[in-house]
Coordinates of N, CA and C in Angstrom, one line a residue:
Chain V
T1 N 6.3 -15.6 0.0 CA 6.7 -15.1 -1.3 C 5.6 -14.2 -1.8
Q2 N 6.0 -13.0 -2.4 CA 5.1 -12.1 -3.0 C 4.7 -12.5 -4.4
L3 N 3.4 -12.4 -4.6 CA 2.9 -12.7 -6.0 C 3.3 -11.6 -7.0
L4 N 3.4 -10.4 -6.4 CA 3.8 -9.2 -7.2 C 5.2 -8.7 -6.7
E5 N 6.1 -8.6 -7.6 CA 7.4 -8.0 -7.2 C 7.6 -6.6 -7.7
Q6 N 7.9 -5.7 -6.8 CA 8.1 -4.3 -7.2 C 9.6 -4.0 -7.2
S7 N 10.0 -3.1 -8.1 CA 11.4 -2.7 -8.1 C 11.4 -1.2 -8.7
P8 N 12.3 -0.4 -8.2 CA 13.2 -0.7 -7.0 C 12.4 -0.6 -5.7
Q9 N 13.0 -1.1 -4.6 CA 12.4 -1.0 -3.3 C 12.5 0.4 -2.8
F10 N 13.6 1.1 -3.0 CA 13.8 2.5 -2.6 C 14.3 3.3 -3.8
L11 N 13.9 4.6 -3.8 CA 14.4 5.5 -4.8 C 14.5 6.9 -4.2
S12 N 15.7 7.5 -4.3 CA 15.8 8.8 -3.8 C 16.4 9.6 -5.0
I13 N 15.6 10.6 -5.4 CA 16.0 11.4 -6.6 C 15.9 12.9 -6.3
Q14 N 16.4 13.7 -7.2 CA 16.3 15.1 -7.1 C 15.0 15.6 -7.8
E15 N 14.4 16.7 -7.4 CA 13.3 17.3 -8.0 C 13.6 17.5 -9.5
G16 N 12.7 17.2 -10.4 CA 12.9 17.4 -11.8 C 13.3 16.2 -12.5
E17 N 13.8 15.2 -11.9 CA 14.2 13.9 -12.5 C 13.0 13.1 -12.9
N18 N 13.2 12.1 -13.8 CA 12.2 11.2 -14.2 C 12.5 9.8 -13.5
L19 N 11.5 9.0 -13.4 CA 11.7 7.7 -12.8 C 10.6 6.7 -13.2
T20 N 11.0 5.4 -13.1 CA 10.0 4.4 -13.5 C 10.1 3.3 -12.4
V21 N 8.9 2.9 -12.0 CA 8.7 1.8 -11.0 C 8.1 0.7 -11.7
Y22 N 8.6 -0.5 -11.4 CA 8.1 -1.7 -12.1 C 7.4 -2.7 -11.1
C23 N 6.4 -3.4 -11.7 CA 5.6 -4.3 -10.9 C 5.5 -5.6 -11.8
N24 N 6.1 -6.7 -11.3 CA 6.1 -7.9 -12.2 C 5.6 -9.1 -11.5
S25 N 5.0 -10.0 -12.3 CA 4.5 -11.2 -11.7 C 4.5 -12.3 -12.8
S26 N 4.5 -13.5 -12.4 CA 4.3 -14.6 -13.4 C 2.8 -15.0 -13.5
S27 N 2.0 -14.3 -12.8 CA 0.5 -14.6 -12.8 C -0.2 -13.5 -13.6
V28 N -1.3 -13.9 -14.1 CA -2.2 -13.0 -14.9 C -3.2 -12.4 -14.0
F29 N -3.5 -11.1 -14.1 CA -4.4 -10.4 -13.3 C -5.6 -9.9 -14.1
S30 N -6.7 -9.8 -13.6 CA -7.9 -9.3 -14.3 C -7.8 -7.8 -14.4
S31 N -7.2 -7.2 -13.4 CA -7.0 -5.7 -13.3 C -5.8 -5.5 -12.5
L32 N -5.2 -4.3 -12.6 CA -4.1 -3.9 -11.8 C -4.3 -2.5 -11.4
Q33 N -4.0 -2.2 -10.1 CA -4.1 -0.9 -9.6 C -2.8 -0.4 -9.0
W34 N -2.7 1.0 -9.0 CA -1.6 1.6 -8.4 C -2.1 2.5 -7.3
Y35 N -1.4 2.5 -6.1 CA -1.8 3.3 -5.0 C -0.6 4.1 -4.5
R36 N -0.8 5.2 -3.8 CA 0.2 5.9 -3.1 C -0.2 6.0 -1.6
Q37 N 0.8 5.7 -0.8 CA 0.5 5.8 0.6 C 1.5 6.7 1.3
E38 N 1.0 7.6 2.2 CA 1.8 8.5 2.9 C 1.9 8.0 4.3
P39 N 2.9 8.4 5.1 CA 3.1 7.9 6.5 C 1.9 8.2 7.3
G40 N 1.4 7.2 8.0 CA 0.3 7.4 8.9 C -1.1 7.3 8.3
E41 N -1.1 7.1 7.0 CA -2.4 7.0 6.3 C -2.5 5.7 5.5
G42 N -3.7 5.5 5.0 CA -4.0 4.3 4.2 C -3.6 4.6 2.8
P43 N -3.5 3.6 1.9 CA -3.2 3.8 0.5 C -4.4 4.5 -0.2
V44 N -4.0 5.4 -1.2 CA -5.0 6.1 -2.0 C -4.9 5.6 -3.4
L45 N -5.9 5.2 -4.0 CA -5.9 4.7 -5.4 C -5.5 5.8 -6.4
L46 N -4.6 5.5 -7.3 CA -4.2 6.5 -8.3 C -4.9 6.1 -9.7
V47 N -4.8 4.8 -10.0 CA -5.3 4.4 -11.3 C -5.7 2.9 -11.3
T48 N -6.6 2.5 -12.2 CA -6.9 1.1 -12.4 C -6.7 0.8 -13.9
V49 N -5.9 -0.2 -14.3 CA -5.8 -0.6 -15.6 C -6.4 -2.0 -15.8
V50 N -7.0 -2.2 -16.9 CA -7.8 -3.5 -17.1 C -7.4 -4.2 -18.3
T51 N -7.1 -3.5 -19.4 CA -6.9 -4.2 -20.7 C -5.4 -4.3 -20.9
G52 N -4.9 -5.5 -21.4 CA -3.5 -5.7 -21.7 C -3.0 -4.6 -22.7
G53 N -1.9 -4.0 -22.4 CA -1.3 -3.0 -23.3 C -1.9 -1.6 -23.0
E54 N -2.8 -1.5 -22.0 CA -3.4 -0.2 -21.7 C -2.4 0.8 -21.1
V55 N -2.5 2.0 -21.6 CA -1.7 3.1 -21.0 C -2.7 4.2 -20.5
K56 N -2.4 4.6 -19.3 CA -3.2 5.7 -18.7 C -2.3 6.8 -18.2
K57 N -2.7 8.1 -18.4 CA -1.9 9.2 -17.9 C -2.7 10.0 -16.9
L58 N -2.0 10.4 -15.8 CA -2.6 11.2 -14.8 C -1.6 12.3 -14.5
K59 N -1.8 13.4 -15.2 CA -0.9 14.5 -15.1 C 0.6 14.1 -15.5
R60 N 1.5 14.1 -14.6 CA 2.9 13.7 -14.8 C 3.1 12.2 -14.7
L61 N 2.1 11.4 -14.3 CA 2.2 10.0 -14.1 C 1.7 9.2 -15.3
T62 N 2.4 8.3 -15.7 CA 2.0 7.4 -16.8 C 2.0 5.9 -16.4
F63 N 0.9 5.3 -16.5 CA 0.8 3.9 -16.1 C 0.6 3.0 -17.3
Q64 N 1.2 1.8 -17.3 CA 1.1 0.9 -18.4 C 0.9 -0.5 -17.9
F65 N -0.1 -1.2 -18.5 CA -0.3 -2.6 -18.2 C 0.3 -3.5 -19.3
G66 N 1.0 -4.5 -18.9 CA 1.6 -5.3 -19.9 C 0.7 -6.0 -20.8
D67 N 1.1 -6.4 -22.0 CA 0.2 -7.0 -23.0 C -0.4 -8.3 -22.4
A68 N 0.4 -9.1 -21.6 CA -0.1 -10.3 -21.1 C -0.8 -10.2 -19.7
R69 N -0.9 -8.9 -19.3 CA -1.6 -8.6 -18.0 C -0.9 -9.3 -16.8
K70 N 0.5 -9.3 -16.9 CA 1.3 -9.9 -15.8 C 2.1 -8.8 -15.1
D71 N 2.3 -7.7 -15.8 CA 3.2 -6.7 -15.2 C 2.7 -5.3 -15.6
S72 N 3.3 -4.4 -14.9 CA 2.9 -3.0 -15.0 C 4.0 -2.1 -14.7
S73 N 3.9 -0.8 -15.2 CA 5.0 0.2 -14.8 C 4.3 1.5 -14.5
L74 N 5.0 2.3 -13.7 CA 4.6 3.6 -13.4 C 5.7 4.5 -13.7
H75 N 5.5 5.5 -14.6 CA 6.6 6.4 -14.9 C 6.2 7.8 -14.4
I76 N 7.0 8.5 -13.7 CA 6.8 9.9 -13.3 C 7.8 10.8 -14.0
T77 N 7.2 11.8 -14.6 CA 8.0 12.8 -15.3 C 8.2 14.0 -14.4
A78 N 9.5 14.5 -14.4 CA 9.7 15.7 -13.6 C 9.2 15.7 -12.2
A79 N 9.7 14.7 -11.5 CA 9.2 14.4 -10.1 C 9.3 15.7 -9.2
Q80 N 8.3 15.8 -8.3 CA 8.3 16.9 -7.4 C 8.2 16.3 -6.0
P81 N 8.6 17.2 -5.0 CA 8.6 16.7 -3.6 C 7.3 16.1 -3.1
G82 N 6.2 16.7 -3.7 CA 4.9 16.2 -3.4 C 4.6 14.8 -3.9
D83 N 5.5 14.2 -4.7 CA 5.3 12.8 -5.2 C 5.9 11.8 -4.2
T84 N 6.6 12.3 -3.2 CA 7.2 11.5 -2.2 C 6.1 10.6 -1.5
G85 N 6.4 9.3 -1.3 CA 5.5 8.4 -0.7 C 5.8 7.0 -1.0
L86 N 5.0 6.0 -0.6 CA 5.1 4.6 -0.9 C 4.2 4.3 -2.0
Y87 N 4.7 3.8 -3.1 CA 3.9 3.4 -4.3 C 3.7 1.9 -4.3
L88 N 2.4 1.5 -4.3 CA 2.0 0.1 -4.3 C 1.3 -0.3 -5.5
C89 N 1.6 -1.4 -6.1 CA 0.8 -2.0 -7.1 C -0.1 -3.1 -6.5
A90 N -1.2 -3.3 -7.1 CA -2.1 -4.4 -6.5 C -2.8 -5.1 -7.7
G91 N -2.7 -6.4 -7.8 CA -3.3 -7.1 -8.8 C -4.5 -7.9 -8.3
E92 N -5.6 -7.9 -9.1 CA -6.8 -8.6 -8.7 C -6.9 -9.9 -9.5
R93 N -7.0 -11.0 -8.7 CA -7.1 -12.3 -9.4 C -8.5 -12.9 -9.1
N94 N -8.9 -12.9 -7.9 CA -10.3 -13.3 -7.6 C -11.1 -12.0 -7.4
F95 N -12.4 -12.2 -7.5 CA -13.3 -11.0 -7.5 C -13.1 -10.3 -6.1
N96 N -12.6 -9.0 -6.3 CA -12.4 -8.1 -5.1 C -11.3 -8.6 -4.1
K97 N -10.5 -9.5 -4.6 CA -9.3 -9.9 -3.7 C -8.1 -9.5 -4.4
F98 N -7.3 -8.6 -3.7 CA -6.2 -7.9 -4.3 C -4.9 -8.4 -3.7
Y99 N -3.9 -8.6 -4.5 CA -2.5 -9.0 -4.1 C -1.7 -7.8 -4.3
F100 N -1.0 -7.3 -3.2 CA -0.2 -6.1 -3.2 C 1.3 -6.5 -3.4
G101 N 2.0 -5.6 -4.1 CA 3.4 -5.7 -4.2 C 4.0 -5.1 -2.9
S102 N 5.3 -5.3 -2.7 CA 5.9 -4.9 -1.4 C 6.1 -3.4 -1.4
G103 N 6.0 -2.7 -2.5 CA 6.1 -1.3 -2.5 C 7.4 -0.7 -2.9
T104 N 7.3 0.6 -3.4 CA 8.5 1.3 -3.7 C 8.5 2.6 -3.0
K105 N 9.5 2.8 -2.1 CA 9.5 4.0 -1.3 C 10.3 5.1 -2.1
L106 N 9.5 6.2 -2.5 CA 10.1 7.2 -3.3 C 10.3 8.5 -2.4
N107 N 11.5 9.0 -2.5 CA 11.8 10.3 -1.8 C 12.3 11.3 -2.9
V108 N 11.6 12.4 -3.1 CA 12.0 13.4 -4.0 C 12.6 14.6 -3.3
K109 N 13.8 14.9 -3.4 CA 14.5 16.0 -2.7 C 14.4 17.3 -3.5
P110 N 14.1 18.3 -2.7 CA 13.9 19.6 -3.4 C 15.3 20.2 -3.9
Chain Z
K1 N -19.0 13.3 1.9 CA -19.1 12.0 2.4 C -18.0 11.7 3.3
A2 N -18.2 11.1 4.5 CA -17.2 10.7 5.4 C -16.4 9.5 4.8
G3 N -15.1 9.5 5.1 CA -14.3 8.4 4.6 C -14.4 7.1 5.5
V4 N -13.5 6.2 5.3 CA -13.5 5.0 6.1 C -12.9 5.3 7.4
T5 N -13.6 4.9 8.5 CA -13.1 5.2 9.8 C -12.7 3.9 10.6
Q6 N -11.5 3.9 11.1 CA -11.0 2.8 11.8 C -10.7 3.2 13.3
T7 N -11.2 2.4 14.2 CA -10.8 2.6 15.6 C -10.4 1.3 16.3
P8 N -9.5 1.4 17.3 CA -8.8 2.6 17.6 C -7.6 2.9 16.6
R9 N -7.0 4.0 16.8 CA -5.9 4.3 15.9 C -4.6 3.6 16.3
Y10 N -4.4 3.5 17.6 CA -3.3 2.8 18.2 C -3.7 1.8 19.3
L11 N -3.0 0.7 19.4 CA -3.3 -0.3 20.4 C -2.1 -1.0 20.8
I12 N -1.9 -1.1 22.1 CA -0.8 -1.9 22.6 C -1.3 -3.1 23.5
K13 N -0.9 -4.3 23.1 CA -1.4 -5.5 23.8 C -0.2 -6.3 24.2
T14 N -0.4 -7.3 25.0 CA 0.6 -8.3 25.4 C 0.3 -9.6 24.8
R15 N 1.3 -10.4 24.6 CA 1.2 -11.8 24.0 C 0.1 -12.6 24.8
G16 N -0.7 -13.3 24.0 CA -1.8 -14.1 24.6 C -3.1 -13.4 24.7
Q17 N -3.1 -12.1 24.7 CA -4.4 -11.3 24.8 C -5.1 -11.4 23.4
Q18 N -6.3 -10.9 23.4 CA -7.1 -10.8 22.2 C -7.4 -9.4 21.9
V19 N -7.8 -9.1 20.7 CA -8.0 -7.7 20.3 C -9.1 -7.6 19.3
T20 N -9.9 -6.6 19.4 CA -11.0 -6.3 18.4 C -10.8 -5.0 17.7
L21 N -10.8 -4.9 16.4 CA -10.6 -3.7 15.7 C -11.9 -3.4 14.9
S22 N -12.2 -2.1 14.8 CA -13.5 -1.8 14.2 C -13.3 -0.9 12.9
C23 N -14.2 -1.1 12.0 CA -14.1 -0.4 10.7 C -15.5 0.1 10.3
S24 N -15.7 1.4 10.1 CA -17.0 1.9 9.5 C -16.7 2.3 8.1
P25 N -17.4 1.6 7.1 CA -17.1 1.9 5.7 C -17.8 3.2 5.3
I26 N -17.5 3.7 4.1 CA -18.2 4.8 3.5 C -19.7 4.5 3.4
S27 N -20.5 5.4 3.6 CA -21.9 5.2 3.6 C -22.3 4.7 2.2
G28 N -23.1 3.6 2.2 CA -23.5 3.0 0.9 C -22.6 1.9 0.4
H29 N -21.4 1.8 1.0 CA -20.5 0.7 0.6 C -20.9 -0.6 1.3
R30 N -20.9 -1.7 0.6 CA -21.4 -2.9 1.2 C -20.2 -3.9 1.4
S31 N -19.1 -3.6 0.7 CA -17.9 -4.6 0.9 C -16.9 -4.0 1.8
V32 N -16.4 -4.8 2.7 CA -15.3 -4.3 3.6 C -14.2 -5.4 3.5
S33 N -13.0 -5.0 3.3 CA -11.8 -5.9 3.2 C -10.9 -5.5 4.3
W34 N -10.1 -6.4 4.8 CA -9.1 -6.2 5.8 C -7.7 -6.6 5.3
Y35 N -6.7 -5.8 5.6 CA -5.4 -6.1 5.2 C -4.4 -5.9 6.4
Q36 N -3.4 -6.7 6.4 CA -2.3 -6.5 7.4 C -1.1 -5.9 6.6
Q37 N -0.5 -4.9 7.2 CA 0.7 -4.3 6.5 C 1.9 -4.3 7.5
T38 N 2.9 -5.0 7.1 CA 4.2 -5.0 7.9 C 5.3 -4.6 7.0
P39 N 6.4 -4.1 7.5 CA 7.6 -3.7 6.7 C 8.1 -4.9 5.9
G40 N 8.1 -6.1 6.5 CA 8.7 -7.2 5.8 C 7.8 -7.8 4.7
Q41 N 6.5 -7.9 5.0 CA 5.6 -8.6 4.1 C 4.7 -7.7 3.3
G42 N 4.8 -6.4 3.5 CA 3.9 -5.5 2.8 C 2.4 -5.7 3.2
L43 N 1.5 -5.4 2.2 CA 0.1 -5.6 2.5 C -0.4 -7.0 2.2
Q44 N -1.0 -7.6 3.1 CA -1.5 -9.0 2.9 C -3.0 -9.0 3.2
F45 N -3.7 -9.7 2.3 CA -5.1 -9.8 2.4 C -5.6 -10.7 3.5
L46 N -6.5 -10.3 4.3 CA -7.0 -11.1 5.4 C -8.3 -11.7 5.0
F47 N -9.3 -10.9 4.8 CA -10.6 -11.4 4.3 C -11.5 -10.2 3.8
E48 N -12.6 -10.6 3.2 CA -13.5 -9.6 2.6 C -14.9 -10.0 3.0
Y49 N -15.7 -9.0 3.4 CA -17.1 -9.3 3.7 C -18.0 -8.5 2.8
F50 N -19.1 -9.1 2.4 CA -20.1 -8.4 1.6 C -21.5 -8.8 2.1
S51 N -22.3 -7.9 2.5 CA -23.6 -8.2 3.0 C -23.6 -9.2 4.1
E52 N -22.7 -9.0 5.1 CA -22.6 -9.8 6.3 C -22.0 -11.2 6.0
T53 N -21.6 -11.5 4.8 CA -21.0 -12.8 4.5 C -19.6 -12.7 4.1
Q54 N -18.8 -13.6 4.6 CA -17.4 -13.6 4.2 C -17.3 -14.1 2.7
R55 N -16.8 -13.3 1.8 CA -16.8 -13.7 0.4 C -15.4 -14.1 -0.1
N56 N -14.4 -13.6 0.6 CA -13.0 -14.0 0.2 C -12.2 -14.1 1.5
K57 N -11.2 -15.0 1.5 CA -10.3 -15.2 2.6 C -8.9 -15.4 2.2
G58 N -8.0 -14.8 3.0 CA -6.5 -14.9 2.7 C -6.0 -16.1 3.5
N59 N -4.7 -16.2 3.5 CA -4.0 -17.3 4.1 C -3.5 -17.0 5.5
F60 N -4.4 -16.7 6.4 CA -4.0 -16.4 7.8 C -4.6 -17.4 8.7
P61 N -4.0 -17.7 9.9 CA -4.5 -18.7 10.8 C -5.9 -18.3 11.3
G62 N -6.5 -19.3 11.9 CA -7.9 -19.2 12.4 C -8.0 -18.2 13.6
R63 N -6.8 -17.8 14.1 CA -6.8 -16.8 15.2 C -7.4 -15.4 14.7
F64 N -7.3 -15.2 13.4 CA -7.8 -14.0 12.8 C -9.2 -14.3 12.3
S65 N -10.2 -13.5 12.8 CA -11.6 -13.7 12.3 C -12.2 -12.3 12.2
G66 N -13.3 -12.3 11.5 CA -14.0 -11.0 11.3 C -15.5 -11.3 11.2
R67 N -16.2 -10.2 11.2 CA -17.6 -10.2 10.9 C -18.1 -8.9 10.4
Q68 N -19.3 -8.9 9.8 CA -19.9 -7.7 9.3 C -21.3 -7.6 9.8
F69 N -21.7 -6.4 10.1 CA -23.0 -6.2 10.6 C -24.0 -5.7 9.5
S70 N -25.2 -5.6 9.9 CA -26.2 -5.3 8.8 C -26.1 -3.8 8.3
N71 N -25.4 -3.0 9.1 CA -25.1 -1.6 8.6 C -23.8 -1.5 7.9
S72 N -23.2 -2.7 7.6 CA -21.9 -2.8 6.8 C -20.7 -2.5 7.7
R73 N -20.9 -2.1 8.9 CA -19.7 -1.9 9.8 C -19.1 -3.3 10.0
S74 N -17.8 -3.3 10.2 CA -17.1 -4.6 10.3 C -16.1 -4.6 11.5
E75 N -15.9 -5.7 12.1 CA -14.9 -5.9 13.1 C -14.0 -7.0 12.8
M76 N -12.8 -6.9 13.2 CA -11.8 -7.9 13.1 C -11.3 -8.3 14.5
N77 N -11.1 -9.6 14.7 CA -10.7 -10.1 16.0 C -9.4 -10.9 15.8
V78 N -8.5 -10.7 16.7 CA -7.3 -11.6 16.7 C -7.2 -12.1 18.1
S79 N -7.2 -13.4 18.2 CA -7.1 -14.1 19.5 C -5.7 -14.6 19.8
T80 N -5.3 -14.8 21.0 CA -4.0 -15.3 21.4 C -2.9 -14.6 20.6
L81 N -2.8 -13.3 20.9 CA -1.8 -12.5 20.1 C -0.4 -13.0 20.3
E82 N 0.3 -12.9 19.1 CA 1.7 -13.2 19.1 C 2.5 -12.0 18.7
L83 N 3.8 -12.0 19.0 CA 4.6 -10.8 18.7 C 4.6 -10.5 17.2
G84 N 4.5 -11.5 16.4 CA 4.5 -11.3 14.9 C 3.2 -10.7 14.4
D85 N 2.2 -10.5 15.3 CA 0.9 -9.9 14.9 C 1.0 -8.4 14.9
S86 N 2.2 -7.8 15.4 CA 2.4 -6.4 15.4 C 2.4 -5.9 14.0
A87 N 1.5 -5.0 13.7 CA 1.3 -4.5 12.3 C 0.4 -3.4 12.2
L88 N 0.3 -2.8 11.0 CA -0.8 -1.8 10.7 C -1.9 -2.6 10.1
Y89 N -3.1 -2.6 10.7 CA -4.3 -3.3 10.1 C -5.1 -2.2 9.4
L90 N -5.3 -2.5 8.1 CA -6.0 -1.6 7.2 C -7.4 -2.2 6.8
C91 N -8.4 -1.3 6.8 CA -9.7 -1.7 6.4 C -10.0 -0.9 5.1
A92 N -10.6 -1.5 4.1 CA -10.9 -0.8 2.9 C -12.4 -1.2 2.5
S93 N -13.1 -0.2 2.1 CA -14.5 -0.4 1.6 C -14.6 -0.1 0.1
S94 N -15.6 -0.8 -0.5 CA -16.0 -0.5 -1.8 C -17.5 -0.7 -2.0
P95 N -18.0 -0.1 -3.0 CA -19.5 -0.3 -3.2 C -20.0 -1.7 -3.2
G96 N -19.2 -2.6 -3.7 CA -19.6 -4.0 -3.6 C -19.1 -4.8 -4.8
G97 N -18.8 -4.1 -5.9 CA -18.3 -4.8 -7.1 C -16.8 -4.9 -7.1
S98 N -16.2 -5.2 -8.2 CA -14.8 -5.3 -8.3 C -14.3 -3.9 -8.7
E99 N -14.1 -3.1 -7.7 CA -13.8 -1.7 -7.9 C -12.7 -1.2 -7.0
K100 N -12.5 0.1 -7.1 CA -11.5 0.8 -6.3 C -11.8 0.6 -4.8
L101 N -10.7 0.4 -4.1 CA -10.8 0.3 -2.6 C -10.5 1.6 -2.0
F102 N -11.3 2.0 -1.0 CA -11.1 3.2 -0.2 C -10.6 2.7 1.2
F103 N -9.4 3.1 1.5 CA -8.8 2.7 2.7 C -9.0 3.7 3.9
G104 N -9.0 3.1 5.1 CA -9.0 3.9 6.3 C -7.5 4.2 6.6
S105 N -7.3 4.9 7.7 CA -5.9 5.3 8.1 C -5.3 4.1 8.9
G106 N -6.1 3.1 9.3 CA -5.5 1.9 9.9 C -5.4 2.0 11.4
T107 N -5.3 0.8 12.0 CA -5.0 0.6 13.4 C -3.6 0.1 13.6
Q108 N -2.8 0.8 14.3 CA -1.4 0.3 14.5 C -1.4 -0.5 15.8
L109 N -1.2 -1.8 15.6 CA -1.2 -2.8 16.8 C 0.2 -3.1 17.1
S110 N 0.6 -3.0 18.4 CA 1.8 -3.4 18.9 C 1.6 -4.5 19.9
V111 N 2.3 -5.6 19.7 CA 2.2 -6.7 20.7 C 3.5 -6.9 21.4
L112 N 3.4 -6.7 22.8 CA 4.7 -6.7 23.6 C 4.8 -8.1 24.3

């Protein structure tokens, strides 16, 4: 069983649409990170959120950490084909030990 | 700065064999973590090494082991390979604290 559940598992949308990916758990995390992974490559860190309720923006991407530090969301505005990839959330419980969600595979069609 | 380097990139083995994977972290990084990625289970934590000592361990059988050398390079060994060990093995390095992980491109292991 996964400590972190991501939804949806798959998402196929048209360029220009908005989308939200969710990362949920019943456990509390000291920090939560979001990564994007492209085929044949390792995950690349997008953002780290640490404080409950924290919101961080990275261009068209908005990340939010839940007040209780058990869940997070990633919102993409006006998605572009370059956003295509596997999005992974990862929660840290023990020092430098991260639990990854199963991922959301996003396909943005031109 | 060079990124995290994993070798080999691809590996094909048969059941019962053993395998050693190598990871060279970013220069100056002292922590190396290993993850197994499969379509069904996603990324699962194997272990983390810091200054040649295993600091964290995941829930994998003893067939999976690792070590870290004084130059921070790390190796992971899997003995008595099983079909279910087929996966992408990812190595990640970090400076040493609770920080962002820098991943390598992984070693794709296929067990036949």
